[in-house]
Coordinates of C-alpha atoms and ligand atoms in Angstrom, one line a residue:
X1290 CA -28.5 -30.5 -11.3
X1291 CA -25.0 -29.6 -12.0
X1292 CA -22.2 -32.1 -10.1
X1293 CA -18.6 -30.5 -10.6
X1294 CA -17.3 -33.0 -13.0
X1295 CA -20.2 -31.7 -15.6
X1296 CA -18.9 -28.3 -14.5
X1297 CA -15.4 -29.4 -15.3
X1298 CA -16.6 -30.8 -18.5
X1299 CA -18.5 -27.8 -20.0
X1300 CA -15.4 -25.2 -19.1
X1301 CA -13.6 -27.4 -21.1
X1302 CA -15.3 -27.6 -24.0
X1303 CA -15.8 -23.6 -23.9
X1304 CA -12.0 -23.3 -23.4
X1305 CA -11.3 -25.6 -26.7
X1306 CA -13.8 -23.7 -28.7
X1307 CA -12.8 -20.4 -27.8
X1308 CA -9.5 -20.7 -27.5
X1309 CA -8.4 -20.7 -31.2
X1310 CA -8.8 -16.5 -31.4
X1311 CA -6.0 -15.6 -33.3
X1312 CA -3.3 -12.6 -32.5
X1313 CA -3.3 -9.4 -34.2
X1314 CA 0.0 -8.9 -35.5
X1315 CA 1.0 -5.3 -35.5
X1316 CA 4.1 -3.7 -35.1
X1317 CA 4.7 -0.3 -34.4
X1318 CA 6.9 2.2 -35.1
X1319 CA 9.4 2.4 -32.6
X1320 CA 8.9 -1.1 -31.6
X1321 CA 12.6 -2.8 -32.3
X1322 CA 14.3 -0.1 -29.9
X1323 CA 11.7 -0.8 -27.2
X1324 CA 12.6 -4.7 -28.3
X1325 CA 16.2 -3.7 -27.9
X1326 CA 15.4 -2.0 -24.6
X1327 CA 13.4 -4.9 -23.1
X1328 CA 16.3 -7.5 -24.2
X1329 CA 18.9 -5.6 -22.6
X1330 CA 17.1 -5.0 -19.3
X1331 CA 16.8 -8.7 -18.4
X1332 CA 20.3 -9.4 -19.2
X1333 CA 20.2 -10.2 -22.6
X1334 CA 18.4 -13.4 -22.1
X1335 CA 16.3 -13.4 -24.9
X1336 CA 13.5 -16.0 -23.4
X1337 CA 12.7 -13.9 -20.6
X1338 CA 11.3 -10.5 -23.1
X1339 CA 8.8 -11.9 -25.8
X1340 CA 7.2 -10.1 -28.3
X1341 CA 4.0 -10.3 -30.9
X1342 CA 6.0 -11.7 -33.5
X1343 CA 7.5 -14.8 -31.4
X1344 CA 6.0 -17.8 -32.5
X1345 CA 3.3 -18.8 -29.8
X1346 CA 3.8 -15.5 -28.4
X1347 CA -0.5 -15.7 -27.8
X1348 CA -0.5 -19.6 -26.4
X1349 CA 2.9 -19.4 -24.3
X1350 CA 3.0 -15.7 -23.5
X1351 CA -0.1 -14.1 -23.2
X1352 CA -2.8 -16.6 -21.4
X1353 CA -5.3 -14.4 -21.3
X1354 CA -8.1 -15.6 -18.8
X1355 CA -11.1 -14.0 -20.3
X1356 CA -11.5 -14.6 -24.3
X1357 CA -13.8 -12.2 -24.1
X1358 CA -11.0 -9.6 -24.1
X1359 CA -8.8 -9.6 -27.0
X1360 CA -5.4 -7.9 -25.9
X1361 CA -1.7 -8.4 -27.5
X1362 CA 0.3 -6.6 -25.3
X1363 CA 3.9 -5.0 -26.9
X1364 CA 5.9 -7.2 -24.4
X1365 CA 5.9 -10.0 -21.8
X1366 CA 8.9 -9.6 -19.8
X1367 CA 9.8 -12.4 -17.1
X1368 CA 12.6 -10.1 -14.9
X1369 CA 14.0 -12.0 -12.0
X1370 CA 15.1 -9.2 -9.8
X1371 CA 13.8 -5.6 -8.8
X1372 CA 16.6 -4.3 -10.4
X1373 CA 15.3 -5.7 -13.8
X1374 CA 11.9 -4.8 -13.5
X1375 CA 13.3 -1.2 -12.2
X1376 CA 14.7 -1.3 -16.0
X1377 CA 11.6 -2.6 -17.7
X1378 CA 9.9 0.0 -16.4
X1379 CA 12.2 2.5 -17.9
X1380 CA 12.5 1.3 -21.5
X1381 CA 8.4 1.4 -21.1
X1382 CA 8.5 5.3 -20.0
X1383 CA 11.2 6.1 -22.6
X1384 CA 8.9 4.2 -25.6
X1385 CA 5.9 5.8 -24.3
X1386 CA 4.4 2.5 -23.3
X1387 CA 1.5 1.9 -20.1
X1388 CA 3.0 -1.2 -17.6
X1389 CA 1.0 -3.4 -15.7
X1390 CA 2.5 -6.3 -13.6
X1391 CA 1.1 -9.8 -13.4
X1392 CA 1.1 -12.6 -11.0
X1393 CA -1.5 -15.1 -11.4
X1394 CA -3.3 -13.9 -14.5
X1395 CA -6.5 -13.9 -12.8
X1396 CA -7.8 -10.4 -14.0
X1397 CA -11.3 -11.0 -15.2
X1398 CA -10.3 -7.9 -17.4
X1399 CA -7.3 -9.5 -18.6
X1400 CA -5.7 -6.0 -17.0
X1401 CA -2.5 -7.7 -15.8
X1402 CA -2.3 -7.5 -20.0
X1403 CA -3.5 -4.0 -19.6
X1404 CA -7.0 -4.6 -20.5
X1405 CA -8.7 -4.6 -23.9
X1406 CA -6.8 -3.5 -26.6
X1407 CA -3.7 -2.1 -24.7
X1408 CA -0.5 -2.4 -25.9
X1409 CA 1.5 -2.5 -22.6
X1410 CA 4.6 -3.7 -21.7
X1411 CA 3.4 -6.6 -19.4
X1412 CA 6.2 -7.5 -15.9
X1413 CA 4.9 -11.1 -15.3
X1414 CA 6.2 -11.8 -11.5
X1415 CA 7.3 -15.8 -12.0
X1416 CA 10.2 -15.9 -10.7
X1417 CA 9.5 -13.6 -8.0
X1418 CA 9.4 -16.8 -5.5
X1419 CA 11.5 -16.3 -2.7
X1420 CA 10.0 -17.6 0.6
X1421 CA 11.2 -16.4 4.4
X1422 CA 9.7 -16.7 7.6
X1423 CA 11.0 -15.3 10.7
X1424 CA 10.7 -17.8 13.7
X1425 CA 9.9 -14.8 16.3
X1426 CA 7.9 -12.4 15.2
X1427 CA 6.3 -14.5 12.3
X1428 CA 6.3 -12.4 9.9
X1429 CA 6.4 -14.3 6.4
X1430 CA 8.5 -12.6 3.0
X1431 CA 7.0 -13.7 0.3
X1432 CA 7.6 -12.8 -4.0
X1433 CA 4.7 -11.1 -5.4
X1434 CA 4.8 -14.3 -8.0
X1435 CA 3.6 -17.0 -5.4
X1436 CA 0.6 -18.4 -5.8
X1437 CA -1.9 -18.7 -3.3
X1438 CA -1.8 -22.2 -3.3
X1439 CA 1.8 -21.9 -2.5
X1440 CA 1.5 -19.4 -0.4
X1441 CA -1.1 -21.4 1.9
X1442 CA 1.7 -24.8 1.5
X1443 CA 4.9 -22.8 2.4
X1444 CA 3.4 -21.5 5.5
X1445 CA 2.1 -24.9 6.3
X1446 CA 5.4 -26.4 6.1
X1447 CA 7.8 -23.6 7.9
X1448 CA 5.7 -24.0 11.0
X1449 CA 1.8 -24.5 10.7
X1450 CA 1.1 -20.9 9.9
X1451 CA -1.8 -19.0 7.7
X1452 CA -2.6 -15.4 6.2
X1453 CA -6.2 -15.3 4.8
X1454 CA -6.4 -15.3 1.3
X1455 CA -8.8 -16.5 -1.8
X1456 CA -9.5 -19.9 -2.1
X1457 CA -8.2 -19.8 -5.9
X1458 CA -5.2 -21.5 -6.2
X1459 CA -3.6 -20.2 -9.2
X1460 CA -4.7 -16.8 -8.2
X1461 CA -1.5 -14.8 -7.9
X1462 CA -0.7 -12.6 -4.3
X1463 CA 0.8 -10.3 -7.0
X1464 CA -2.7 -9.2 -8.2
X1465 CA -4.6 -10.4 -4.5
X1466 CA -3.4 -8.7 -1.9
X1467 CA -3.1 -5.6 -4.0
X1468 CA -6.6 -5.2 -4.4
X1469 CA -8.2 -6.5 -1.4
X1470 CA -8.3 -10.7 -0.9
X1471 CA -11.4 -12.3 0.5
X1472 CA -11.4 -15.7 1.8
X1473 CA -12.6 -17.8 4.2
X1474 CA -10.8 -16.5 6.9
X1475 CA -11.2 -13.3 6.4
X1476 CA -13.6 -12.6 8.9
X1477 CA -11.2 -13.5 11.7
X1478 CA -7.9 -12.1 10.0
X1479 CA -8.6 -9.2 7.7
X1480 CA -8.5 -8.9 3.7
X1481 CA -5.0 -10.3 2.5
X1482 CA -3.9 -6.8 2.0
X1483 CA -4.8 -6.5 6.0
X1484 CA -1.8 -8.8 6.9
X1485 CA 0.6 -6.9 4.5
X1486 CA 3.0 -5.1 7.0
X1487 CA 5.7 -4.1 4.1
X1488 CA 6.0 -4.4 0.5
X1489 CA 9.0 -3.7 -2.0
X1490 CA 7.3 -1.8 -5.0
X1491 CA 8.7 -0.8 -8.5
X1492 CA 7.9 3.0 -8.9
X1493 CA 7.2 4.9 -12.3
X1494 CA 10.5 6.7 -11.7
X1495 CA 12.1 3.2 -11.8
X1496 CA 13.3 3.5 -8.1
X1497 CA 13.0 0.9 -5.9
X1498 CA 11.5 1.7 -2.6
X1499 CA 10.6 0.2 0.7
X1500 CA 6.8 1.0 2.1
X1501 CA 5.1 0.5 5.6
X1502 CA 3.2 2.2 8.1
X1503 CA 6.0 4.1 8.8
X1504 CA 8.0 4.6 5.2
X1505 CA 6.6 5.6 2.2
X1506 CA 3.0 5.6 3.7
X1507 CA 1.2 7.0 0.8
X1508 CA 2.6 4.4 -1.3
X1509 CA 1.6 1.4 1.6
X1510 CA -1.4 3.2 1.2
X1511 CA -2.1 2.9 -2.3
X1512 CA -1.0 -0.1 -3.3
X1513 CA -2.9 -2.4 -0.8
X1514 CA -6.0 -2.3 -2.7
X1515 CA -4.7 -0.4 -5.6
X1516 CA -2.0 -1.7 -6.2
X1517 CA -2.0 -1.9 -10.1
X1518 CA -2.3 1.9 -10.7
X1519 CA 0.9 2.9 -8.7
X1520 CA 3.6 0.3 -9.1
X1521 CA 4.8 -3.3 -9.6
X1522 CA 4.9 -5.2 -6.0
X1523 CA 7.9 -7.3 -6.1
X1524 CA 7.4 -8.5 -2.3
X1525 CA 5.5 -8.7 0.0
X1526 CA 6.1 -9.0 4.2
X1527 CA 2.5 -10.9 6.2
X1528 CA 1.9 -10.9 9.6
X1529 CA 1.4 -14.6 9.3
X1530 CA -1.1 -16.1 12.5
X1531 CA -1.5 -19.7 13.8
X1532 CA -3.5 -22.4 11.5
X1533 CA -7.0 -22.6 13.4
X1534 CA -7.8 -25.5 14.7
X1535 CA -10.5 -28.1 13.7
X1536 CA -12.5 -26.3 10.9
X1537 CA -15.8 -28.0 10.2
X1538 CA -16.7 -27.4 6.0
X1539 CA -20.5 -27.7 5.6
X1540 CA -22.7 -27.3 2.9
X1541 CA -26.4 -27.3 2.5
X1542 CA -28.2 -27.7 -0.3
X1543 CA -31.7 -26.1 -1.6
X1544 CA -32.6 -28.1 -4.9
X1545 CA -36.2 -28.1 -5.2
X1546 CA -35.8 -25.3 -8.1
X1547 CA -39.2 -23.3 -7.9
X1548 CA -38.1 -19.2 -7.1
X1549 CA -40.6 -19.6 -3.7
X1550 CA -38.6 -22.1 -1.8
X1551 CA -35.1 -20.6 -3.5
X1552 CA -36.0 -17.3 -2.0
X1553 CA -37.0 -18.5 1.8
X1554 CA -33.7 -20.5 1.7
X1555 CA -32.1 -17.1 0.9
X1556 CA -34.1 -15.4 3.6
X1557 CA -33.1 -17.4 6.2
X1558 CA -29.2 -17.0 5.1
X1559 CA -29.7 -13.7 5.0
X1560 CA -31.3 -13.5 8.4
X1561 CA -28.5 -15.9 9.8
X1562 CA -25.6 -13.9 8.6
X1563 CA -26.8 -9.9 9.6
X1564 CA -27.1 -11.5 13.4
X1565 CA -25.0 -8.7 14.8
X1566 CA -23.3 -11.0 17.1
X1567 CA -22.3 -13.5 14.4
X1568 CA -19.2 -15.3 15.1
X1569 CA -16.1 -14.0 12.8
X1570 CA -15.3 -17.9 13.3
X1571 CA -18.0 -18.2 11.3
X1572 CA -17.2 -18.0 6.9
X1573 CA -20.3 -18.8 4.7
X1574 CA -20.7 -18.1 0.9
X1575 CA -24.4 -18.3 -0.8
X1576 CA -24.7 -19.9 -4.4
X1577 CA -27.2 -19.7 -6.5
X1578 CA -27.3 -21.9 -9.5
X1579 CA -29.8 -22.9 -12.0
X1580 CA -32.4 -24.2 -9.8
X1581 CA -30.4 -24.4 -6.8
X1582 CA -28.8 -22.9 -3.7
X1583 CA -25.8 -23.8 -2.5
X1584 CA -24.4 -22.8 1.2
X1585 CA -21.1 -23.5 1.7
X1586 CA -18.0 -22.2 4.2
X1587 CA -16.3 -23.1 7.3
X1588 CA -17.2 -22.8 11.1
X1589 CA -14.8 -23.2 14.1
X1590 CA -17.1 -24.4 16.3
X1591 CA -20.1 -25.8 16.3
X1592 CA -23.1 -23.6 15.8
X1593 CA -26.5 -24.3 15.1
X1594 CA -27.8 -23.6 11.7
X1595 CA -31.5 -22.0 11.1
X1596 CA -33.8 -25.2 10.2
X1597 CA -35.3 -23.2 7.0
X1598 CA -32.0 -23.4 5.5
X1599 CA -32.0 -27.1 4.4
X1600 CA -30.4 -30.4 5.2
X1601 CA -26.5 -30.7 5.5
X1602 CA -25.8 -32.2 1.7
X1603 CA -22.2 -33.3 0.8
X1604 CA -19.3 -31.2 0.6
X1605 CA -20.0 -28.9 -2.5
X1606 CA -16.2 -28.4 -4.4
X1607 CA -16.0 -24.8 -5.1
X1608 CA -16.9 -23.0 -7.8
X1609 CA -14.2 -20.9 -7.8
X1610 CA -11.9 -24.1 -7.6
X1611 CA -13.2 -25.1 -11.0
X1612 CA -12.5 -22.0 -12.8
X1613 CA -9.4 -21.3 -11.9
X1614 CA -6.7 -21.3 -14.7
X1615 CA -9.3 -22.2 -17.3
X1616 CA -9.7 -20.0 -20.4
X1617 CA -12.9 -18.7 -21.0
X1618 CA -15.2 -16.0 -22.6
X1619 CA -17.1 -14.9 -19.4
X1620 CA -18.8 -11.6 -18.1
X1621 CA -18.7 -10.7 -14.2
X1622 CA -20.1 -8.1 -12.1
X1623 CA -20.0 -7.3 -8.8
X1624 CA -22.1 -5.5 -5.7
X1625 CA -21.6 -4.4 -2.1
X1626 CA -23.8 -4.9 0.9
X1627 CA -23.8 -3.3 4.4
X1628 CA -26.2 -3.7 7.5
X1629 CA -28.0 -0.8 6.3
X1630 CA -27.9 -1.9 2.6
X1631 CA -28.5 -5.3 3.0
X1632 CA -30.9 -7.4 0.3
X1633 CA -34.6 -7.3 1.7
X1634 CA -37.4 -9.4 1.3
X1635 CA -38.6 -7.9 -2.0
X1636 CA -35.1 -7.8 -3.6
X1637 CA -35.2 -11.3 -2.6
X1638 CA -38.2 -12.4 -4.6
X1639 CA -37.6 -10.3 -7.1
X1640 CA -34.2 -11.8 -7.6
X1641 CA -35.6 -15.1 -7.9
X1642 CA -38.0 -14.6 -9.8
X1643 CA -35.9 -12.9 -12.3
X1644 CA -33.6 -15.5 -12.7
X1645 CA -36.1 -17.9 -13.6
X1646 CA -37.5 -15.8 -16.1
X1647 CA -34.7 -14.3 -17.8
X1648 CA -33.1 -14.9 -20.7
X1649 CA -29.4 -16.2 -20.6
X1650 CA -27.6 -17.3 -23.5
X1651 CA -25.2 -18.5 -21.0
X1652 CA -23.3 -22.1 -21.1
X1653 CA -23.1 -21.8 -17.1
X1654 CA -24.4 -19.0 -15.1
X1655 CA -24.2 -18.2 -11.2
X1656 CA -24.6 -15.8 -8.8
X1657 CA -22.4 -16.2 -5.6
X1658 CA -23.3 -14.2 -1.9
X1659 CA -19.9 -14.0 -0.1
X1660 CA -19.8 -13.1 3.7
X1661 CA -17.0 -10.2 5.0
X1662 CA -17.5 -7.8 7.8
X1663 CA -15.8 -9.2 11.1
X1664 CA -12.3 -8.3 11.5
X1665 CA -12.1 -6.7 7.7
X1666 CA -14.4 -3.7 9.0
X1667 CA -12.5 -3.2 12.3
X1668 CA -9.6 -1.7 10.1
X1669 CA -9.7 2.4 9.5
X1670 CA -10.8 3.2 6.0
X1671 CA -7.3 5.7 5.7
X1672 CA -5.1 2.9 6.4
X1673 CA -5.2 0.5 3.6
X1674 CA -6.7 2.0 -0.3
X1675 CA -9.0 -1.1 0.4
X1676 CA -12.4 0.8 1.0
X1677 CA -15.0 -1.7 1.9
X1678 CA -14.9 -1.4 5.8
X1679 CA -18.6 -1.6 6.1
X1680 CA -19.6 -4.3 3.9
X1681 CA -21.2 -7.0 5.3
X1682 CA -21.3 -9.4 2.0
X1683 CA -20.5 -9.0 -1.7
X1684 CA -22.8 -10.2 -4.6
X1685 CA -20.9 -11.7 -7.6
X1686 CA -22.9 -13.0 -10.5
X1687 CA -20.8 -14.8 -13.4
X1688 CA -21.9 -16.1 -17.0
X1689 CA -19.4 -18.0 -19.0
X1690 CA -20.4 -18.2 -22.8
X1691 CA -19.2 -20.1 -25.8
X1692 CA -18.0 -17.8 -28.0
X1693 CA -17.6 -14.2 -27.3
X1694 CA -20.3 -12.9 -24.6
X1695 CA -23.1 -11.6 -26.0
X1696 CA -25.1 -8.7 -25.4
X1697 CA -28.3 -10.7 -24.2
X1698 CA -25.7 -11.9 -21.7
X1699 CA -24.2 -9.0 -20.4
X1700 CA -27.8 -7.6 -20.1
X1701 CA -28.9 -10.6 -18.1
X1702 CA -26.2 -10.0 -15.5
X1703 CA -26.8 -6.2 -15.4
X1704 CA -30.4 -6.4 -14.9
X1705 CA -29.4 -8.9 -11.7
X1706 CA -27.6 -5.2 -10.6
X1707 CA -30.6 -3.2 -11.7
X1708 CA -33.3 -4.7 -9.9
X1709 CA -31.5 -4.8 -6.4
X1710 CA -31.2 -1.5 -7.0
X1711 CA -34.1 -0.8 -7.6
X1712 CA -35.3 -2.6 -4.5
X1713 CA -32.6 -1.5 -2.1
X1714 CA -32.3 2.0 -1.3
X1715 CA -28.4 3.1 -1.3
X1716 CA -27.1 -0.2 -2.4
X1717 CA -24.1 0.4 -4.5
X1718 CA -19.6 -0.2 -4.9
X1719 CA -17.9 -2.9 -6.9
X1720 CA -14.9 -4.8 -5.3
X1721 CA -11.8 -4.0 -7.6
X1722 CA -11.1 -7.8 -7.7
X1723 CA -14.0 -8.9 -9.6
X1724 CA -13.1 -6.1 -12.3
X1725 CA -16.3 -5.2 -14.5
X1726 CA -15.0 -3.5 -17.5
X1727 CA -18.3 -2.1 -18.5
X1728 CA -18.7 -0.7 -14.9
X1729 CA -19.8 3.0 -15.5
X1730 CA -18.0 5.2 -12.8
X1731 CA -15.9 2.6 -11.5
X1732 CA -13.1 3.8 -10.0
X1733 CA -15.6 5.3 -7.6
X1734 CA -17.4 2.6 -7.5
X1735 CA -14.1 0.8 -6.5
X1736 CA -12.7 3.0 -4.1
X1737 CA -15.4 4.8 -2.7
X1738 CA -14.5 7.5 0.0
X1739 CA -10.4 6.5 -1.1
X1740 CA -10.5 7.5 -4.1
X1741 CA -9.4 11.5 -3.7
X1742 CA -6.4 10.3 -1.7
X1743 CA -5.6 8.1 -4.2
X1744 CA -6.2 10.7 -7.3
X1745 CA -3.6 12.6 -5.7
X1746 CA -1.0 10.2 -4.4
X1747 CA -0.8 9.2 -8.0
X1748 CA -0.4 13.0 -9.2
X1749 CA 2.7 12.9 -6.5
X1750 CA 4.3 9.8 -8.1
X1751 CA 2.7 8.5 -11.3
X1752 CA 1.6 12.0 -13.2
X1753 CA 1.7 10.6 -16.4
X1754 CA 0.1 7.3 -15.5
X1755 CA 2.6 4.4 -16.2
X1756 CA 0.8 2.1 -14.3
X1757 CA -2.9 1.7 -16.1
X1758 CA -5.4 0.1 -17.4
X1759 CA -8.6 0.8 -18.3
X1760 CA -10.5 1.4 -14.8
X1761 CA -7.2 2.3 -13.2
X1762 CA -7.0 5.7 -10.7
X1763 CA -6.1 8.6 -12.4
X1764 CA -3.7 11.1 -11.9
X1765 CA -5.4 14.6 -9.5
X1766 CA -5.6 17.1 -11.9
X1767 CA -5.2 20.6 -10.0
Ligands
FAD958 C1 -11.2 -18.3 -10.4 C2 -11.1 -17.0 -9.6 C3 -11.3 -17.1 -8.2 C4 -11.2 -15.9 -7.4 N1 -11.4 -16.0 -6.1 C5 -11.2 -14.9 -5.3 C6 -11.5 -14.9 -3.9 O1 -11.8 -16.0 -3.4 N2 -11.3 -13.8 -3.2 C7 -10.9 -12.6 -3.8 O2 -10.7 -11.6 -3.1 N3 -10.7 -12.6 -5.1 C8 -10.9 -13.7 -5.9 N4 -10.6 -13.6 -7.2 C9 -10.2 -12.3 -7.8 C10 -8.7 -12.1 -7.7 O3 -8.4 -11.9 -6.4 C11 -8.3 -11.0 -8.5 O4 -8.6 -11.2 -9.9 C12 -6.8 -10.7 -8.4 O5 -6.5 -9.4 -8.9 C13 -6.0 -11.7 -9.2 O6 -4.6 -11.6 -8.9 P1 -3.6 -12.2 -9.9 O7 -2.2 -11.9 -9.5 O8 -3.9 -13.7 -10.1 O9 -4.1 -11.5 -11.3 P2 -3.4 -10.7 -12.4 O10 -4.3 -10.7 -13.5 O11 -1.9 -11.1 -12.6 O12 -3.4 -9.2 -11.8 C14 -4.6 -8.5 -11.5 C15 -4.4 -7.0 -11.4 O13 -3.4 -6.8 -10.4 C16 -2.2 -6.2 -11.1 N5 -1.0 -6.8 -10.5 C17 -0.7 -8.2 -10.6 N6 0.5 -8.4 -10.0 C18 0.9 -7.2 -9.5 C19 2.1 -6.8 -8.8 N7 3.0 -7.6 -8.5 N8 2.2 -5.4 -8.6 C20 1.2 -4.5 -8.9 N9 0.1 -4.9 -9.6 C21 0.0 -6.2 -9.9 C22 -2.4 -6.5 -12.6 O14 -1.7 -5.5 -13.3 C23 -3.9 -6.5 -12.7 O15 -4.3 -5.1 -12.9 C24 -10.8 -14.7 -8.0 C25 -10.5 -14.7 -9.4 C26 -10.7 -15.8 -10.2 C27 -10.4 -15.8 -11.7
NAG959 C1 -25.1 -29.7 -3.7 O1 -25.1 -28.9 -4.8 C2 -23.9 -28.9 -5.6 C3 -24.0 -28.0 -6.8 O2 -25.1 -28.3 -7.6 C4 -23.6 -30.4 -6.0 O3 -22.4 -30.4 -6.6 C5 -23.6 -31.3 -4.7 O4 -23.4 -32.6 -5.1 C6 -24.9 -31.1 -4.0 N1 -24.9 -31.9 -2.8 C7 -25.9 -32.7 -2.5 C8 -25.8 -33.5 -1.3 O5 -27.0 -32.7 -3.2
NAG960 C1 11.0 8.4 -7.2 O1 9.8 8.8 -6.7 C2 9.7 8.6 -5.3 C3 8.2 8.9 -4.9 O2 7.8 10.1 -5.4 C4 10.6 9.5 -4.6 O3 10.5 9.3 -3.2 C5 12.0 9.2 -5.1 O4 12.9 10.2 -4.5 C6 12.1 9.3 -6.6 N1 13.4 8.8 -7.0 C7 14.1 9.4 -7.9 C8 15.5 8.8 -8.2 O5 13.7 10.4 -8.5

């Protein structure tokens, strides 16, 4: 059985394997006036633009999270106002170069880099950290560069206060709230983008603008949950709401390995959680590991588990938690669930078995059940580009590899997709934050009945797409 110091231990011995992938060195034509244009538009400090031929440029600069993905971006450029990035984005356009921003760096994609292979001119949003809350109406300003685990302190000190987000810490609100954000208390509060009541954004046209429900509201639209295709968010404005209470974290553990008992574990959670009148106090994720299911979450009051599930084991550290800001080759996909989609006892089985049976060639492998729904799916699908309003849980299944991921691999964690399809009539949609790069179809898969609106509010202000990467929405073509 895995304990999270082994977990630690194994990432860390991918990470300094893997991590020795050397750059590519190429420079283009072209590429010392988009230098020239870069240096000038952050003032002339010459730290703050870096290019492929910078010494470290790779280790210091580019961080990508998944090895798998071999990117050297043309630039990383660390602006420190909207004004700057306003003028990074203009050098880009006039050297015919694709931007993406970046916050945390927690693409699995690497697509704050611009995805595999891209030579974009990367806005990294570090210094975007400026912090306000107003005492009254509670609304918080935060810089798209805060982290979530400043996010969650800041608000804790400047008057208990919370907006649900990921429980990632180095994951970036840049890159979260822009696509969706799922966390524990999302149930009760919405997706991160929910709580977003006004963002500054960065436009291809290099003009800084101002968007809500009442300005700009195609561009409010569009960038909470797709964000990176339209703009750079330089700030963000939450509805912030009171810390909850007394939060009870429980986990229970199923480790007696054979598919039979993993699969009536995962009945019962299944059962428990597509109770109609389940409490949105009520957060639960579902992990399956080699021989093992994990349940783990939060409940605000006291509720009474179904016996089948297990016995209450110690608190189980989250995956997630382990993960974050480690380097690693890894493969991810993802899959969408709702009350008339939801896995059956079949899929169940079939699941199970499957994972004991398959080949892996995996160093760690999981598969993780996260619970949404609640307050998420009380939102109207044409407010927010967010589209999952009737998804009850998401699927994610994850193998991290030594090396570069192989094909066994990748076909390990598709078949996990295939045979709940297979099994599950309609199943189907990815969320847009765990970014499959091999996804076929994906911005529909992303952004389901959105995607139209979106197609065309980024013919209105992106026509020759600035902002992309390789699954990003297209321009309408009329
Ligand atoms: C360990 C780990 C745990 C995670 N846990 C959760 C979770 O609990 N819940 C959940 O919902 N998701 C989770 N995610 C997914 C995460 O929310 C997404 O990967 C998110 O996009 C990361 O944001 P970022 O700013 O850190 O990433 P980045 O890589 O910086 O950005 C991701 C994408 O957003 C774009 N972007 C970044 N900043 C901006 C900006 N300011 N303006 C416009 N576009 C921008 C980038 O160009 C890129 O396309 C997790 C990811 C990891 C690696
Ligand atoms: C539950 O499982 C997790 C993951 O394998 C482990 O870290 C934790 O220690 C387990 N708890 C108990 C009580 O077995
Ligand atoms: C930039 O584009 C936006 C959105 O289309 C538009 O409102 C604004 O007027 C444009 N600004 C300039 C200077 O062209």
């Amino acid at each position: 059985m895995l304990i999270p110091t082994t977990l630690a231990w194994l990432l860390h011995l991918a990470v300094g394997t893997a991590a020795s992938a050397k750059p590519d060195l190429v420079l283009r034509a072209g590429d010392k006036d988009l230098e020239n244009c870069l240096n000038d538009a952050v003032g002339g400090d010459k730290a703050r633009a870096q290019f492929p031929d910078e010494f470290l440029y790779e280790l210091k600069d580019v961080r990508p999270l998944n090895l798998d993905i071999p990117v050297t971006p043309a630039a990383i450029t660390y602006p420190e106002t909207s004004e700057e990035v306003a003028a990074i984005v203009r050098c880009a356009v006039r050297y015919n170069r694709k931007v993406q921003g970046r916050s945390g760096g927690h693409s699995y994609g690497n697509y704050c880099l611009g995805g595999a292979g891209s030579t974009a001119v990367v806005v990294d949003l570090k210094n975007f950290q400026q912090f306000e809350i107003d005492k009254t109406s509670w609304i918080a300003t935060m810089g798209a560069g805060t982290l979530l685990e400043d996010s969650e302190n800041r608000l804790h000190e400047n008057g208990n206060r919370v907006i649900s987000q990921g429980v990632a810490p180095q994951v970036g609100l840049g890159g979260h709230a822009s696509i969706g954000g799922l966390g524990p208390l999302g149930r009760q509060l919405g997706s991160s983008a929910d709580q977003v009541v006004e963002v500054e954004v960065v436009l291809a046209n290099s003009s800084v603008i101002r968007a809500s429900k009442d300005e700009n509201k195609d561009v409010f639209f569009a960038v909470l949950g797709a964000g990176a295709s339209f703009g750079i968010i330089t700030e963000y404005k939450f509805q912030t709401s009171p810390e909850p209470g007394a939060m009870i974290r429980y986990t229970y553990n199923v480790t007696t390995g054979d598919a039979k008992s993993l699969a009536t574990a995962f009945k019962a959670w299944n059962k428990l959680v597509s109770d109609p009148d389940l409490s949105w106090k009520f957060a639960s994720t579902l992990t399956i590991l080699e021989h093992t299911i994990s349940i783990s979450g939060s409940k605000l009051d006291i509720m009474i588990m179904d016996d089948a599930v297990g016995k209450i084991g110690q608190a189980l550290e989250d995956v997630g938690l382990h993960l974050s800001g480690l380097q690693t080759s890894f493969y991810a996909k993802s899959l969408t669930f709702t009350p008339s989609t939801l896995m059956n006892d079949q899929a169940i089985d079939a699941l199970f078995e499957y994972l004991e049976n398959s080949k892996k060639n995996a160093l760690l492998w999981f598969v993780i059940f996260d619970l949404a729904g609640g307050y998420i799916n009380t939102v109207p699908l044409d407010e927010r580009a967010y589209p999952h309003r009737s998804v009850l849980y998401f699927m994610q299944s994850y193998a991290i590899t030594l090396g570069r991921v192989s094909q066994t691999t990748r076909d390990f964690l598709n078949g996990i997709n295939q045979l709940i399809i297979e099994n599950v009539p309609g199943v189907g949609g990815a969320y847009a934050g765990y970014v499959d790069p091999f996804l076929q179809n994906a911005q529909q898969e992303y952004w389901g009945p959105n995607l139209p609106r979106l197609e065309q509010i980024k013919a209105d202000i992106d026509k020759d797409d600035v902002f992309h990467n390789p699954q990003s929405v297209r321009p309408a073509t009329s």
